[in-house]
Structure formats: C-alpha cells, structure tokens
Short mmCIF file of C-alpha atoms in Angstrom, two decimals:
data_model
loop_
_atom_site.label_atom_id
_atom_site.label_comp_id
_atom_site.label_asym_id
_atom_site.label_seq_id
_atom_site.Cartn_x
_atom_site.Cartn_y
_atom_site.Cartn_z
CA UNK A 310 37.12 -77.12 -38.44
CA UNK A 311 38.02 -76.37 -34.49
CA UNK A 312 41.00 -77.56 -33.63
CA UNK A 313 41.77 -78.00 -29.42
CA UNK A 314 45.36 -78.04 -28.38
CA UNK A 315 44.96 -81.56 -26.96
CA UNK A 316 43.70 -83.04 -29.76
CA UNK A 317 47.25 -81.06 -31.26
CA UNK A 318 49.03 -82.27 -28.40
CA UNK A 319 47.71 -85.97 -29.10
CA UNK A 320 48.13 -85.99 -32.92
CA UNK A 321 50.18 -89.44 -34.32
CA UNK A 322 52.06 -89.57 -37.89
CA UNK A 323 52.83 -92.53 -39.65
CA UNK A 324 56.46 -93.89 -39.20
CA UNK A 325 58.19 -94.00 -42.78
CA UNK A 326 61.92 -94.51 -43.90
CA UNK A 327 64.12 -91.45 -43.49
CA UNK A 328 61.02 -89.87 -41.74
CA UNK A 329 61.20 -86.99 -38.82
CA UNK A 330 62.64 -87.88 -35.59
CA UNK A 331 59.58 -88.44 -33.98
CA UNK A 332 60.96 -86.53 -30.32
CA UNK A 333 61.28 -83.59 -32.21
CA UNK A 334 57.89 -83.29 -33.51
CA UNK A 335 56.34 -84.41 -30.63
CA UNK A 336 58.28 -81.75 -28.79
CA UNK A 337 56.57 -79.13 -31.55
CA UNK A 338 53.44 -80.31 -30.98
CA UNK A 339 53.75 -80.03 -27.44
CA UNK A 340 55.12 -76.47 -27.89
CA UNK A 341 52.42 -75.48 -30.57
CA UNK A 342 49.53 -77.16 -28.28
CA UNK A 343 51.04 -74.89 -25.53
CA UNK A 344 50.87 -71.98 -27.32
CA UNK A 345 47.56 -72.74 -29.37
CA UNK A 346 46.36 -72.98 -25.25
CA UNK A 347 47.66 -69.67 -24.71
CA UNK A 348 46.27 -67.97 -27.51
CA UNK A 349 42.86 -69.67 -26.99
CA UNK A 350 42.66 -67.91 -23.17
CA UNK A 351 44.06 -65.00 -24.47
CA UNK A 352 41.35 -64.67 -27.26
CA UNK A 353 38.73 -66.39 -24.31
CA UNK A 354 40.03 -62.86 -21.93
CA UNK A 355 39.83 -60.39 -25.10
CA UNK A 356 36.58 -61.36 -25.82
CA UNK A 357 35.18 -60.97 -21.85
CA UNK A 358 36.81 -57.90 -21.84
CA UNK A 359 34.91 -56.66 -25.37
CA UNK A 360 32.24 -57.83 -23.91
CA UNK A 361 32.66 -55.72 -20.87
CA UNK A 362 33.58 -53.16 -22.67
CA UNK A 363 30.48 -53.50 -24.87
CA UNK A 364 28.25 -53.41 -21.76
CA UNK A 365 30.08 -50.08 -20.27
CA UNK A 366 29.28 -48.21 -23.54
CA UNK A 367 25.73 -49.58 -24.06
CA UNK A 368 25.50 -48.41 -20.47
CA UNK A 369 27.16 -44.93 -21.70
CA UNK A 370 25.10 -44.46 -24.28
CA UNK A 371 22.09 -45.01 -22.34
CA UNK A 372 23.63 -42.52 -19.65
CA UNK A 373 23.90 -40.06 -22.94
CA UNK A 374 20.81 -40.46 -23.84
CA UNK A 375 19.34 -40.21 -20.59
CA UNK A 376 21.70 -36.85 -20.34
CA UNK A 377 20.57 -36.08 -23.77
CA UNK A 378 16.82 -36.79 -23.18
CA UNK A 379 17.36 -34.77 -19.61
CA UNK A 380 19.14 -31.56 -21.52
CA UNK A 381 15.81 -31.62 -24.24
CA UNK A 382 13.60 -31.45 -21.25
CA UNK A 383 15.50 -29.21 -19.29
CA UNK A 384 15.73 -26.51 -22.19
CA UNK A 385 12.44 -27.28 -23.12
CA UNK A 386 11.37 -26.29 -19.65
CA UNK A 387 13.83 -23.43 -19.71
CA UNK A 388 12.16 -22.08 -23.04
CA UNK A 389 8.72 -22.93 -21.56
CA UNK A 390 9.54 -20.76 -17.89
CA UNK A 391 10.42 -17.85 -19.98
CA UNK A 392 7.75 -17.84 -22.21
CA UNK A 393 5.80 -17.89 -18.98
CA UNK A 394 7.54 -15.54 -17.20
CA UNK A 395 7.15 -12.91 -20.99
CA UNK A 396 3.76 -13.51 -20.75
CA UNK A 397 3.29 -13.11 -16.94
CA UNK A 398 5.49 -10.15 -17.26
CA UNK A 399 2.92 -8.83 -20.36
CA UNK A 400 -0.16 -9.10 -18.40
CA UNK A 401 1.52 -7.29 -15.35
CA UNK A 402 2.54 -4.63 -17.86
CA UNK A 403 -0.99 -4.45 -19.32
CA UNK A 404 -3.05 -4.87 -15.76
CA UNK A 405 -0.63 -1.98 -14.18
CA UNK A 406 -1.87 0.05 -17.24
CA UNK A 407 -5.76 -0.61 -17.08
CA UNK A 408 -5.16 0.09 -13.46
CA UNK A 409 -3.43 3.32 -13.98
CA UNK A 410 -5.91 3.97 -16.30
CA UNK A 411 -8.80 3.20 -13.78
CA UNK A 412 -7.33 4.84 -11.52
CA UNK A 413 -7.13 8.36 -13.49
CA UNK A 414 -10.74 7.76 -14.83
CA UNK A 415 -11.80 7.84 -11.20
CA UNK A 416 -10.01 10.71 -10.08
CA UNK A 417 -11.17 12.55 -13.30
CA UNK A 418 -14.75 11.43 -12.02
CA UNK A 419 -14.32 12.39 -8.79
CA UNK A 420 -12.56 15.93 -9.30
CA UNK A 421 -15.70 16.69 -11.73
CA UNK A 422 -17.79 15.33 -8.71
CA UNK A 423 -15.89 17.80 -6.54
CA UNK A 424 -16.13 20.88 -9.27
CA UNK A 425 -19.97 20.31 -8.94
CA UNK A 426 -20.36 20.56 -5.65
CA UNK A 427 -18.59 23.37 -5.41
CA UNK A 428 -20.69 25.18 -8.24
CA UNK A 429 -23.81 24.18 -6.51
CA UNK A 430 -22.67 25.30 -3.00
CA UNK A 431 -21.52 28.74 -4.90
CA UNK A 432 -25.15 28.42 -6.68
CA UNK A 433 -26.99 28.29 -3.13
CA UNK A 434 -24.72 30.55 -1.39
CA UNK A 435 -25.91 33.27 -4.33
CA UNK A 436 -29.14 32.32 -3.57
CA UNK A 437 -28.81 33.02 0.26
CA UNK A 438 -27.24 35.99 -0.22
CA UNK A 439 -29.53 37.24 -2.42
CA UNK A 440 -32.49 35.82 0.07
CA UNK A 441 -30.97 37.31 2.50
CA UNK A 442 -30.58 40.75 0.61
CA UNK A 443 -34.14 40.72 -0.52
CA UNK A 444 -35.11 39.80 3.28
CA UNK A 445 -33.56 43.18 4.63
CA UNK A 446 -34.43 45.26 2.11
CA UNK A 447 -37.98 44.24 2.32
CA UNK A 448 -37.98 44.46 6.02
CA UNK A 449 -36.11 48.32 5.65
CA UNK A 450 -38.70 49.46 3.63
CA UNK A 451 -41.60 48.21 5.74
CA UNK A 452 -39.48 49.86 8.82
CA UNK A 453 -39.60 53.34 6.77
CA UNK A 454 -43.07 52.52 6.44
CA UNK A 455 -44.12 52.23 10.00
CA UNK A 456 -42.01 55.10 10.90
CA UNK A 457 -43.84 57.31 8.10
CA UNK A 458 -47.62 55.82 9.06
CA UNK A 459 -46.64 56.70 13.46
CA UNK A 460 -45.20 60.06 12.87
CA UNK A 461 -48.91 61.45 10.61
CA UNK A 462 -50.19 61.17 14.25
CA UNK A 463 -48.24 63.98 15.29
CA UNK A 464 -49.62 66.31 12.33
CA UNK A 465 -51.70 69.35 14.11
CA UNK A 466 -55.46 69.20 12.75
CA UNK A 467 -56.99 72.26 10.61
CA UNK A 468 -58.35 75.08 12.28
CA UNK A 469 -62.02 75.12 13.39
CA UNK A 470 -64.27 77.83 11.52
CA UNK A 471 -65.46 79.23 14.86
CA UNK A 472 -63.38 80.82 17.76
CA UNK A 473 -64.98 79.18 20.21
CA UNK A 474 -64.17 76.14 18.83
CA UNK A 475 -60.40 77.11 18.13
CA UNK A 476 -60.07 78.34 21.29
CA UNK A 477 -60.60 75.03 22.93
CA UNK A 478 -58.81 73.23 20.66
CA UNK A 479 -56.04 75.10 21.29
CA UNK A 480 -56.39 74.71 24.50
CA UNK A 481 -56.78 70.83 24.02
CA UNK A 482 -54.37 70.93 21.86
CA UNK A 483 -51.93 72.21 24.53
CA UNK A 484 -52.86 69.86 27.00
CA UNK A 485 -52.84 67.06 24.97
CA UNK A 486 -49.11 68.70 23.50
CA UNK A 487 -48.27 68.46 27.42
CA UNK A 488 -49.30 64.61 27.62
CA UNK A 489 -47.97 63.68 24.52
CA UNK A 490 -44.89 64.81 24.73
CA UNK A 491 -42.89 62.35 27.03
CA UNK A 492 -44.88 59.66 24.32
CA UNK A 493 -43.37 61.43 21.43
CA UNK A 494 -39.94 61.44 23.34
CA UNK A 495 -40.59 57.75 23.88
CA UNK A 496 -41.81 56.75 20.44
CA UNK A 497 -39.01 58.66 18.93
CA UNK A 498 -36.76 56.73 21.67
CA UNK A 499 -38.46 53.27 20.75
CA UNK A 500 -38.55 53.59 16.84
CA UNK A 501 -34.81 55.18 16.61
CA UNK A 502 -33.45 51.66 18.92
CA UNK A 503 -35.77 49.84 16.53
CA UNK A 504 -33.59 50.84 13.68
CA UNK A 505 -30.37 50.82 15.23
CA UNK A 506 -31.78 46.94 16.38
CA UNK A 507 -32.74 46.49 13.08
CA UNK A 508 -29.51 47.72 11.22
CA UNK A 509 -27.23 45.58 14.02
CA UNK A 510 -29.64 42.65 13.43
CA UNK A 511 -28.67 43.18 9.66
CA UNK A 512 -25.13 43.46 10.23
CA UNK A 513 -24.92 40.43 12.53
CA UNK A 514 -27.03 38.66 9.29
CA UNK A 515 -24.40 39.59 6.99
CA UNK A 516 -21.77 38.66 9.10
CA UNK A 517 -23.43 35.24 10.18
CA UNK A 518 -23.66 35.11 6.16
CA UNK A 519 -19.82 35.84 5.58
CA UNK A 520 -18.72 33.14 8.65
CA UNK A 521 -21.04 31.02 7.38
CA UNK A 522 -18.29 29.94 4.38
CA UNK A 523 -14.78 29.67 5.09
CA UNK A 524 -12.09 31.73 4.58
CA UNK A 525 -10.38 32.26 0.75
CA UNK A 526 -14.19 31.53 -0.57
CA UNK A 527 -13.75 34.39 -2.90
CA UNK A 528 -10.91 32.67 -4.43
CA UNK A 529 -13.28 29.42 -5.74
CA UNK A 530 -13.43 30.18 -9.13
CA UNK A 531 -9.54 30.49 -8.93
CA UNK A 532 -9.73 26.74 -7.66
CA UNK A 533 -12.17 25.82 -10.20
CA UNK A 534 -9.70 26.98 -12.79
CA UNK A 535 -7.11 24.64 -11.18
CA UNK A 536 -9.32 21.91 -11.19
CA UNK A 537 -9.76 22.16 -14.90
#
C-alpha cells in the first residue's frame, strides 16, 4: 500500500481520554509528511539519474562493442594484408626465379647458337682455304705444263741422211736461230712475268684469304673452350 505525504499530512485520530496532545502529533505528521516528501524526490532524482546512468553504459557498451567489433575487423584485415602481402611476396620470389631461370636457358641457347656459328664459319673458312689451295696448285701445275709443252719448240730436229739436205738445214736452221731469237728472248720474257704474275696473284689470294677473317682468328678454338 502507497502511502503520499499528504494523505500523511491529512491523517485524523480519534480523540480519547488521556489521549496525545493532538498539536504534537499533528506537528509529527507534518514533519514526517515533510520528510516522506523529501525522500520521495530524492528516490524520484536517484532513479533519473540510474536511469541516466543506465543509458550512458548501454551507450558504452554499444561503443565497446562497436570498438570491439572494429578491433575483430581491423586484425582480421591486418592478418588478411599479410597473408596477402606472404603470398604476393611468394609469387615475386618464385616469378624472379622462373625468370632467372628463363633468362639463363636463353643465354645457354643463344651461346650454343653462337658456338655454332662459329664452328660453321671455321668449317667454311677450311673449306676456302682448302679451295683456294687446290685452286693454285692446280693452276701451278698447268703453268709448269705450258711452260714444258712451249719450250719442246725450241728442241733442234735430227739430222738429215744427206748433206745436201743438212747443209740447208743448217743453214735454215741458222736463219731461223737469227729470227727466233728475239721470240725466244720474248717468250722467255712473257712466260717468266707470267709466273712472277701468277705467284703475286697467289700471294695477294692468300693474303685476301688471311684479311678476309679478323684478327686473333687463330685463337677460336681458345674461345670455344671459354664458351663451354
């Protein structure tokens, strides 16, 4: 049962004999209504501040939780960024590898490239060489030739059986001695520039051969070894 401190305030006994002095009690009435009042607002302001109070930490709580929920996600994120970033940093690792890998394949490829060139050109400048060779030697020994096959018409024929007959060819044979002589002179002349033409042409060939490959080309199979 609620009791209001006017209803205190306004509360009437019943008057007996040798009773209460009635000023006194209304005076405690009045005093207990007062304070009955008091306690009443005090209790009314206790409760509106619990109640504010209740409202700050329900709005705490949801500002930890909200911090909580915001921490979860952040670490989450955190963890997830750095798995990323391992991963990322994996495949970098492993693509800088294949790379490097890729990249020594094709400079394996390409030195053996280069090492077969260079055998082939050594291949075909043997060949020249020995085309060359074969060229000079051929054309010596068809200049030998020659100069055998011109000189047999300078060989004096045999003797006729008959003195008549030797007699005039001597004689013939003087004169034509006479005429042949300056074509001797001059065949000699001709066939000894032919060789010295022949045996400068040769040199120049050889020489054209040499300058035809560049310096330190002896030293190829030297290179070849440093290839390997």
């Amino acid at each position: 049962m609620k009791i209001t401190p006017l209803e205190i305030k306004q509360q009437q006994f019943e008057k007996s004999l040798r009773g209460y002095d009635v000023a006194d009690v209304q005076a405690f009435l009045t005093l207990v209504s007062t304070e009955f009042e008091y306690l009443i607002t005090k209790n009314k302001e206790l409760e509106d501040q619990i109640d504010k109070l209740s409202d700050r930490v329900k709005h705490y709580e949801r500002v930890e939780e909200a911090l909580h929920e915001t921490l979860q996600t952040t670490k989450e994120s955190v963890a997830q960024k750095m798995d990323n970033a391992r991963s990322e940093a994996k495949n970098t690792v492993t693509k800088a590898q294949m790379d490097a890998e890729a990249i020594v394949q094709e400079a394996n490829q390409e030195r053996m490239k280069i090492r077969q060139s260079i055998l082939r050109l050594l291949d075909k400048r043997e060949e020249i060489i020995a085309g060359i060779t074969s060229y000079l030697d051929n054309a010596k020994a068809q200049v030998d030739k020659f100069s055998r096959d011109d000189m047999k018409i300078f060989d004096v024929p045999e003797e006729a059986t008959t003195d008549s007959s030797v007699s005039d060819m001597e004689e013939t044979e003087v004169t034509d001695e006479k005429k042949k002589e300056p074509t001797e002179t001059a065949a000699s002349s001709r066939f000894a520039f032919d060789d010295e033409s022949l045996e400068t042409e040769s040199d120049d060939i050889i020489d054209e051969d040499d300058s035809a490959f560049p310096p330190g080309t002896d030293r190829l199979n030297d290179i070849l070894d440093e290839i390997d």
